[in-house]
Coordinates of C-alpha atoms and ligand atoms in Angstrom, one line a residue:
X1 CA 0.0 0.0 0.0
X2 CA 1.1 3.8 -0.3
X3 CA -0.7 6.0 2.1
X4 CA -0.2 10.0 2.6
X5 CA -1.2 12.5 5.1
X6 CA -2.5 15.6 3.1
X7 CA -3.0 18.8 4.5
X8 CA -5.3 20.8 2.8
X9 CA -5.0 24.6 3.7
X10 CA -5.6 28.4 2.6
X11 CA -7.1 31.1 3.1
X12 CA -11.1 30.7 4.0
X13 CA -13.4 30.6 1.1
X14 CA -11.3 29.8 -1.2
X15 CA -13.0 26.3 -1.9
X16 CA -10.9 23.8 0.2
X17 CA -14.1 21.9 1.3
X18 CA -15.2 22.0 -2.0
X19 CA -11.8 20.7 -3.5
X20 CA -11.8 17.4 -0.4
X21 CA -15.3 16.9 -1.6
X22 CA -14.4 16.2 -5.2
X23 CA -11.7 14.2 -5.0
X24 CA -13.7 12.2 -2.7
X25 CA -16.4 12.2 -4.7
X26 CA -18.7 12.1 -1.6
X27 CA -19.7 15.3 0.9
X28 CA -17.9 15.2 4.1
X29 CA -17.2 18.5 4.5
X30 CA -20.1 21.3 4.8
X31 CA -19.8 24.3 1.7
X32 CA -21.4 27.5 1.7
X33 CA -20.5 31.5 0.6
X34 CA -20.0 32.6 3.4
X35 CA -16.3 32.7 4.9
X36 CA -15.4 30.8 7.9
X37 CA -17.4 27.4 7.0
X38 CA -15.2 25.0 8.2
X39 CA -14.6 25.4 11.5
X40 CA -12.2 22.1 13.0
X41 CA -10.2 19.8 11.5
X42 CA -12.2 17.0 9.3
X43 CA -10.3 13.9 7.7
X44 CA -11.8 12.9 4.3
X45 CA -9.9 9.3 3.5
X46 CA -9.7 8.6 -0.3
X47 CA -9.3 4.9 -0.6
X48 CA -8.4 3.3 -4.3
X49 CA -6.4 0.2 -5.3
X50 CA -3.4 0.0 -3.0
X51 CA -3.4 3.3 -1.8
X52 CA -4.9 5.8 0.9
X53 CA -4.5 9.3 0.9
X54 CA -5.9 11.0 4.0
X55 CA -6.7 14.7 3.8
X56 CA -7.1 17.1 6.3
X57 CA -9.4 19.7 5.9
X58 CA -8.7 23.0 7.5
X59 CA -10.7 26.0 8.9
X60 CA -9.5 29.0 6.3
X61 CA -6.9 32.0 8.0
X62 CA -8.3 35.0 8.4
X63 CA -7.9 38.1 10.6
X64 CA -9.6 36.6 13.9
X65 CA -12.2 38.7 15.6
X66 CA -13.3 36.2 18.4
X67 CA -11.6 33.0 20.6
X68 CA -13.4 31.2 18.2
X69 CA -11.7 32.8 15.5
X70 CA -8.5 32.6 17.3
X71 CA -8.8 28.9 17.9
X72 CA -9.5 28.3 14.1
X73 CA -6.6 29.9 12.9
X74 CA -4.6 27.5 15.3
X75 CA -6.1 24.1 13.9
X76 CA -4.9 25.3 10.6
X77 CA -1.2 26.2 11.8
X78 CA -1.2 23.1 13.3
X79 CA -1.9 21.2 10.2
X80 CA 0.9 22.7 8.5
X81 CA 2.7 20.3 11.1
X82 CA 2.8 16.4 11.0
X83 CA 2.1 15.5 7.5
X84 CA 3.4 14.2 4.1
X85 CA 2.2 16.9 1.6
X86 CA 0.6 20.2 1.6
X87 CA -2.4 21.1 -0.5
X88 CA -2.4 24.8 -0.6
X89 CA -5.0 25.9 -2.3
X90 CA -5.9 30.2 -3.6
X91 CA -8.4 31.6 -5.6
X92 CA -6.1 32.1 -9.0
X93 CA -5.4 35.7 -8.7
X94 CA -2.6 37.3 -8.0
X95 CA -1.0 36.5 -4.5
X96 CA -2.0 39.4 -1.3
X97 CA -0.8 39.5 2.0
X98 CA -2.3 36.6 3.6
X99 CA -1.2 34.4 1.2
X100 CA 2.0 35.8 1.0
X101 CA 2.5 34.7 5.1
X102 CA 0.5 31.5 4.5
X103 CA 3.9 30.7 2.1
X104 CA 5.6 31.9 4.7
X105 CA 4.8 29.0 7.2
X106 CA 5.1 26.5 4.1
X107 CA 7.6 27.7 4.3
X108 CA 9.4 27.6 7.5
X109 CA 7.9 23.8 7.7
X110 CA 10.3 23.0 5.1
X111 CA 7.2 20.0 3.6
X112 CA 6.4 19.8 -0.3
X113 CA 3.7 21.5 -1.5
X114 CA 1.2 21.6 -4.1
X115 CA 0.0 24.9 -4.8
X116 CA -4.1 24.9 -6.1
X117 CA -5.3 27.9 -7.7
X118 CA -9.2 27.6 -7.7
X119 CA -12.1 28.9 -9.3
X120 CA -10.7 29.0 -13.0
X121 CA -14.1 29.6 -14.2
X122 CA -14.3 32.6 -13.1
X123 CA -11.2 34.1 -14.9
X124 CA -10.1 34.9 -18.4
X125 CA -7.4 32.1 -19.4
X126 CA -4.2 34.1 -19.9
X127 CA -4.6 35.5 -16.6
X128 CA -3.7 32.0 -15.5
X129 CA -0.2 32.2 -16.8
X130 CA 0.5 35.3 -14.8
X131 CA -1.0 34.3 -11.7
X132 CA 1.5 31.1 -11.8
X133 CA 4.3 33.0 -12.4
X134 CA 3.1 35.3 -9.5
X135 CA 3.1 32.7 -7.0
X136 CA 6.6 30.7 -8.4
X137 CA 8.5 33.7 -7.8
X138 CA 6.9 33.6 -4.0
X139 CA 8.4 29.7 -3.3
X140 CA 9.2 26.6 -4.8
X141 CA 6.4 24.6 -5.0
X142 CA 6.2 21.0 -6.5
X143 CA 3.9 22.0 -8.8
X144 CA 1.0 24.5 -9.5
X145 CA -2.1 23.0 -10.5
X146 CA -4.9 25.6 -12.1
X147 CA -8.2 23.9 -11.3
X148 CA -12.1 24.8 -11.0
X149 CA -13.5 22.2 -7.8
X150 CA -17.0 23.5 -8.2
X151 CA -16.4 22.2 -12.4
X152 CA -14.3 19.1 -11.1
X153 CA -12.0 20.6 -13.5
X154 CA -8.3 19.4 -12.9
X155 CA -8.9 17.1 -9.9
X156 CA -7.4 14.2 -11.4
X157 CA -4.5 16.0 -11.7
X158 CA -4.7 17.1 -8.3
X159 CA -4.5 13.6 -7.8
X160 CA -1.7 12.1 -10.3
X161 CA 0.7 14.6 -8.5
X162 CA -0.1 13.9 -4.9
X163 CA 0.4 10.4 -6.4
X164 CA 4.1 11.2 -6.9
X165 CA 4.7 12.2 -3.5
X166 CA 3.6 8.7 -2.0
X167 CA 5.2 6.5 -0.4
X168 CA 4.9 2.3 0.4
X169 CA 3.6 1.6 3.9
X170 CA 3.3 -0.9 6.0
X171 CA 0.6 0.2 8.0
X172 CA -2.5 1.3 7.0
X173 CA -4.0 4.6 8.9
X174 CA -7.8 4.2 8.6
X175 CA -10.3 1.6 7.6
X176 CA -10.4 1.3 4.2
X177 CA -14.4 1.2 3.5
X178 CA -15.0 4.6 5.4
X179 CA -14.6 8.3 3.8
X180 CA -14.0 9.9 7.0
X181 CA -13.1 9.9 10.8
X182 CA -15.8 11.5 12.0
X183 CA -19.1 9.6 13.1
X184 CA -22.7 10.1 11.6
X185 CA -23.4 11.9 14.7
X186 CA -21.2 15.0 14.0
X187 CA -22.0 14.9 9.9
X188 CA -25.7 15.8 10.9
X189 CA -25.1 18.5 13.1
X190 CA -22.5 19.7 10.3
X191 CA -25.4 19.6 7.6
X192 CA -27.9 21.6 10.1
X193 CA -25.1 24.2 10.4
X194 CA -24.6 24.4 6.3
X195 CA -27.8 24.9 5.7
X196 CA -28.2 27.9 9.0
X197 CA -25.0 29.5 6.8
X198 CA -26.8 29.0 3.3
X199 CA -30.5 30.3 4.8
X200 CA -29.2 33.2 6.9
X201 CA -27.3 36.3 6.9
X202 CA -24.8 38.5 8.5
X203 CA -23.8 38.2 11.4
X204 CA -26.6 35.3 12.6
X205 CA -25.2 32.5 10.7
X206 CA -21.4 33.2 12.2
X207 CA -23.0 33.0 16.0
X208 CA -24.2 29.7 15.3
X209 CA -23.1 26.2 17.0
X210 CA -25.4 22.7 16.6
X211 CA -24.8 20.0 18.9
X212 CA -26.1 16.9 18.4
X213 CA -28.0 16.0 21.2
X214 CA -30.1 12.4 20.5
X215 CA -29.3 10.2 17.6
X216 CA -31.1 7.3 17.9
X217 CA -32.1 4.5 15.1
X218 CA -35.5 3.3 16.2
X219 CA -36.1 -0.2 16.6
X220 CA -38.4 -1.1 14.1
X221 CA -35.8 -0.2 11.6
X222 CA -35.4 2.2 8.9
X223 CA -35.6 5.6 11.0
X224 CA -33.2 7.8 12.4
X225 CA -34.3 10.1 15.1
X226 CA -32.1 12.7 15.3
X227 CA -32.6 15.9 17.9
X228 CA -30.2 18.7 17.5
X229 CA -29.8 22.1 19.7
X230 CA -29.1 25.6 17.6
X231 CA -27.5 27.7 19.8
X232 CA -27.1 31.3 18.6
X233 CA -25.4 34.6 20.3
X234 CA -28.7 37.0 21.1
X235 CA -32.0 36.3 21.5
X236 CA -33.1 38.8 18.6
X237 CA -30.7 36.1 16.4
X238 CA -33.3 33.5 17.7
X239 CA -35.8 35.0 16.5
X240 CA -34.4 35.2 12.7
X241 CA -33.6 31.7 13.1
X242 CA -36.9 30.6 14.2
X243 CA -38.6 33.0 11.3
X244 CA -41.8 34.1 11.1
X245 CA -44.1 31.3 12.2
X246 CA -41.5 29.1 12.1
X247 CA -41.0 29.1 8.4
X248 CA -37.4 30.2 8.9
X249 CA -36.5 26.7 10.9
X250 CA -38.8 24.7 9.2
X251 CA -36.9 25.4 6.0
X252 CA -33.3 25.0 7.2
X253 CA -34.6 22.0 9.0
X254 CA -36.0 20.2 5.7
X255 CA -33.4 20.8 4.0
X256 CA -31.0 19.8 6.7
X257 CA -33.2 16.5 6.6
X258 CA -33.2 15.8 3.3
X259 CA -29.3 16.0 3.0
X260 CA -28.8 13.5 5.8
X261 CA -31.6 11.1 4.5
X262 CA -28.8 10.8 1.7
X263 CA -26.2 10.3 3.9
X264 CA -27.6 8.1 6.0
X265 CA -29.5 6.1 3.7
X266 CA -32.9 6.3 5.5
X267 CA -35.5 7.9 7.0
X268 CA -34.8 10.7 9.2
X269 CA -37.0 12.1 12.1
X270 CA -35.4 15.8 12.6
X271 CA -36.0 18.2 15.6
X272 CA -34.5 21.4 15.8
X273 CA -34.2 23.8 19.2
X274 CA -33.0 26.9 19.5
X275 CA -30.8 28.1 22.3
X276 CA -29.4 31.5 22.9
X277 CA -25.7 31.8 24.7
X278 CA -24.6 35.2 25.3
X279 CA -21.5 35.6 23.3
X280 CA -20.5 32.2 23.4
X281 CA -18.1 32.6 20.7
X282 CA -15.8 34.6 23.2
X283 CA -15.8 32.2 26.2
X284 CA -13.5 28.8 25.9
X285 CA -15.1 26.3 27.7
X286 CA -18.4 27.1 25.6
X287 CA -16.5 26.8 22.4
X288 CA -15.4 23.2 23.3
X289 CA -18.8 22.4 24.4
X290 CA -20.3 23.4 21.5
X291 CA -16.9 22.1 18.8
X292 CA -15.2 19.0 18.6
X293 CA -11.7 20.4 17.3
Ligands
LIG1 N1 -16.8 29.8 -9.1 C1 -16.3 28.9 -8.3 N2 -16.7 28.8 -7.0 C2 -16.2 27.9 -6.2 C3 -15.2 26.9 -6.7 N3 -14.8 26.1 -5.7 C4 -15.6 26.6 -4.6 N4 -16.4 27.6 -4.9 C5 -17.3 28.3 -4.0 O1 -16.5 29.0 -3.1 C6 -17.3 29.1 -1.9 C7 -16.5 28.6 -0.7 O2 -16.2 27.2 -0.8 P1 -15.7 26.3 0.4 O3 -15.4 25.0 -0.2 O4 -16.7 26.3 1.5 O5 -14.4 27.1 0.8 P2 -13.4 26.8 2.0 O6 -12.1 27.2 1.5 O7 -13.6 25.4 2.5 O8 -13.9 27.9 3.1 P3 -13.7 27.8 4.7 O9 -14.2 26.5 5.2 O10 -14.5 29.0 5.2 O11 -12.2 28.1 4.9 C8 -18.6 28.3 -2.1 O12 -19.6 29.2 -2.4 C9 -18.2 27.4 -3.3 O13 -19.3 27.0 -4.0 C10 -14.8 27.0 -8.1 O14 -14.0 26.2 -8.6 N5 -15.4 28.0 -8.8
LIG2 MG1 -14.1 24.7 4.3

């Protein structure tokens, strides 16, 4: 076997979820427009014929403005750590400051690295020549790969070059049926907090947390029953959430439904509540109640 551990990392919303998910060709990771989406460290395991690549997928830097923030930013420097390869991956424009000291930790790591540059769709092609000779003259990176992840344009060669950089092992690091390391449990509070960051806006969506508070398959068989706790930073946020009459919930919570019917593979029996925590995104033991890093 030839197994790697793949760090993916960047800036946020630059389309690192959206790159794991395509290469995996499942959703493990939760997408939306908004920056700040992924918010802990996820392992998406592609498996094939005698090899395993395990990715890590990374909250996005940024300029912090809570703990929460804060404690984001240090899950993605420490994934710049222990691992074989580094997927960095930038919208394909020219380089700016952040990504300028993102290199900088590449860097100082001293791993190989694979630089992305995402969302070719939305450029002209010759800008793509000068954005790559941008970012060449910035480091030395194994290769540059221009891609568009929402197209699934230039993932397999995402793929053929991470390929390069692997190495036989004896041991293998996860099972080889399962796409990820995180339980069913966590993937359904994930989805309810995709589709609170796709429904809402501002600053409502950011002040969000789900825990997972009941997931239960009922005996008779094909149903999950699955009861999930919203908690948001001010009670006028709860009332956004909730919507009038409750069409607000109702819709983030059929949608968040329908999504882990798929992923589960049946039935699904979905209760939302909403809780309001004062600021929660400031105090530490609150973020790891409500976060599993
Ligand atoms: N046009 C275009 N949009 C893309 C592409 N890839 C991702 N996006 C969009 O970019 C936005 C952010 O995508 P994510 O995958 O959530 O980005 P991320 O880097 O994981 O963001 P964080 O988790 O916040 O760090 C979403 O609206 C995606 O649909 C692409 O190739 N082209
Ligand atoms: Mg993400």
């Amino acid at each position: 076997m030839k197994t790697a551990f793949v760090s993916i990392i960047g800036r946020t919303n630059v389309g690192k979820s959206t790159l794991l998910n395509a290469i995996l060709g499942e959703k493990i990771s939760i997408i939306s427009d908004k920056p700040q989406t992924t918010r802990s460290r996820i392992v998406g395991v592609y498996n094939a014929q005698d090899v395993q690549i395990a990715f890590l997928d990374t909250p996005g830097f940024h300029r912090p403005e809570n703990k929460l923030g804060a404690r984001m930013i240090e899950v993605a420097e420490e994934s710049i750590g222990d691992v074989d390869l580094i997927l960095f991956v930038a919208e394909c424009r020219p380089p700016a400051a952040m990504e300028r000291e993102v290199i900088k930790k590449i860097h100082v790591s001293g791993l190989p690295c694979i630089l992305v540059l995402n969302k070719i769709d939305k450029i002209r092609k010759d800008e793509i020549l000068k954005v790559i000779s941008a970012y060449a003259e910035l480091h030395e990176f194994d290769s540059i790969v221009p891609i568009s992840a929402l197209q699934r344009d230039g993932v397999k060669i995402v793929l053929d070059e991470i390929l390069k950089h692997m190495e036989e092992s004896p041991v293998v690091y996860y099972p080889t049926d399962a796409a990820t390391d995180r339980s069913e449990r966590y993937l359904a509070s994930e989805l309810v907090r995709e589709k609170l960051l796709r429904n809402l806006r501002e600053e409502v969506p950011h002040g969000t947390a789900v825990e997972t508070v009941l997931f239960k398959d009922r005996e008779d068989g094909n149903l999950t029953e699955i009861y999930v706790n919203i908690i948001c930073e001010r009670e006028s946020h709860k009332g956004i959430i909730i919507g009038k009459q409750g069409t607000m919930l109702k819709k983030i919570a059929t949608e968040a439904r329908g999504e882990i019917e798929a992923m589960l593979g049946r039935k699904v029996y979905l209760e939302c509540r909403v809780k309001v925590k004062e600021d929660w995104r400031n105090n530490e033991s609150l973020i790891n109640e409500y976060n599993e890093f």
